[in-house]
Steps between C-alpha positions, in 0.01 A plus 500: 500500500458143385482401136129416530419845643690673217320293240158573650582872517604498135182320392285748698684793340453343156129450571445865590711621210285298261184647652634855470603450139165345418318794660675729252368293210133484598261711706235231527473384867362162395803432280736600781331259739508225239872557446569483876314168514694381195830571678381316809395201294831515315685480832306187597566344160869588532512314831329195357708521182826474691378180662411359158838588349704368790285200594410642843121493485485395864678821610261758351363590843843535665615858577841426349359390164623718215330655196544456128459826311421299186144454628442852634349659182240223477283696740515803272435288191193354667346796682636817339633429148521859379774741395532693827537180701781353291673838470520516880687171541858552363614761754329307780690186399822702493428618856439144617828384346691783667376352825661172399825687435494648851406167656770319301265231373383357165851494354608281213646153536855644515406809700414727207304817600188402305268725706705804403486395135122452524445835672696678226320307228158587641584870508595469133173318426305777673668764284439297185132449580455871579631596156308241299141458392286493819267236353794259468617527863333176623646283224843661519509455876423129461774461238751683722395306809552161340803602296685643799464179696614291205806723462589433865447125480869404449595672827207381710543211748328174400151428634400193696465157345129467583380827348175523308636763258835670442551880506595488132167338416313769692706768323406352163138505611527876559641548151200303371274733700667794327429343161138439603459861609658611174247308290213612720575873487412566131165327543415716802608814314276416203209418730537827692526703179173348377325558832632854547571637148517862621713443811823692531807275475666685788201509733545324833254276678470728805335837522 
């Protein structure tokens, strides 16, 4: 198998894993369809994002063009910004990075096994999110997503000279998204408590 085939297989496996995990978190068919569309949009944004980071905008349509995972959750943030969606991403990202390990790509500037580090880190993030407050999953995912990339920055190869934005800048943007979600959550909780004063705190949205 070629490296490209292994990478595509890993991304497909990660896509289906995310869908299966999301299906466990919600029984609403409309939300499942929205999440699938969010993943598809995230894949397109990841393709375009790589071109932005590496100054290769003219190669977006080429089959060999790569993806930047930094832009993948944008689809979820836009189309399906709820707890079940974000909770489904860490293990899927770990699966995708295991594909990079098998393909032998995405290593650090000196050959460091960054994909293996990321896969392990995402499993740890999944476990941490599963044990924490469910309402805080979106913000904590955003903090972990940006923080993990910043932690890897010293070992990452440099980007092109004509880039529009650097990976570190995008990572900081995700941390800012986490802070925004953190400030937004209390307001939504207060609003919901006023609208539904007798609702059970453990009741789900699906019947």
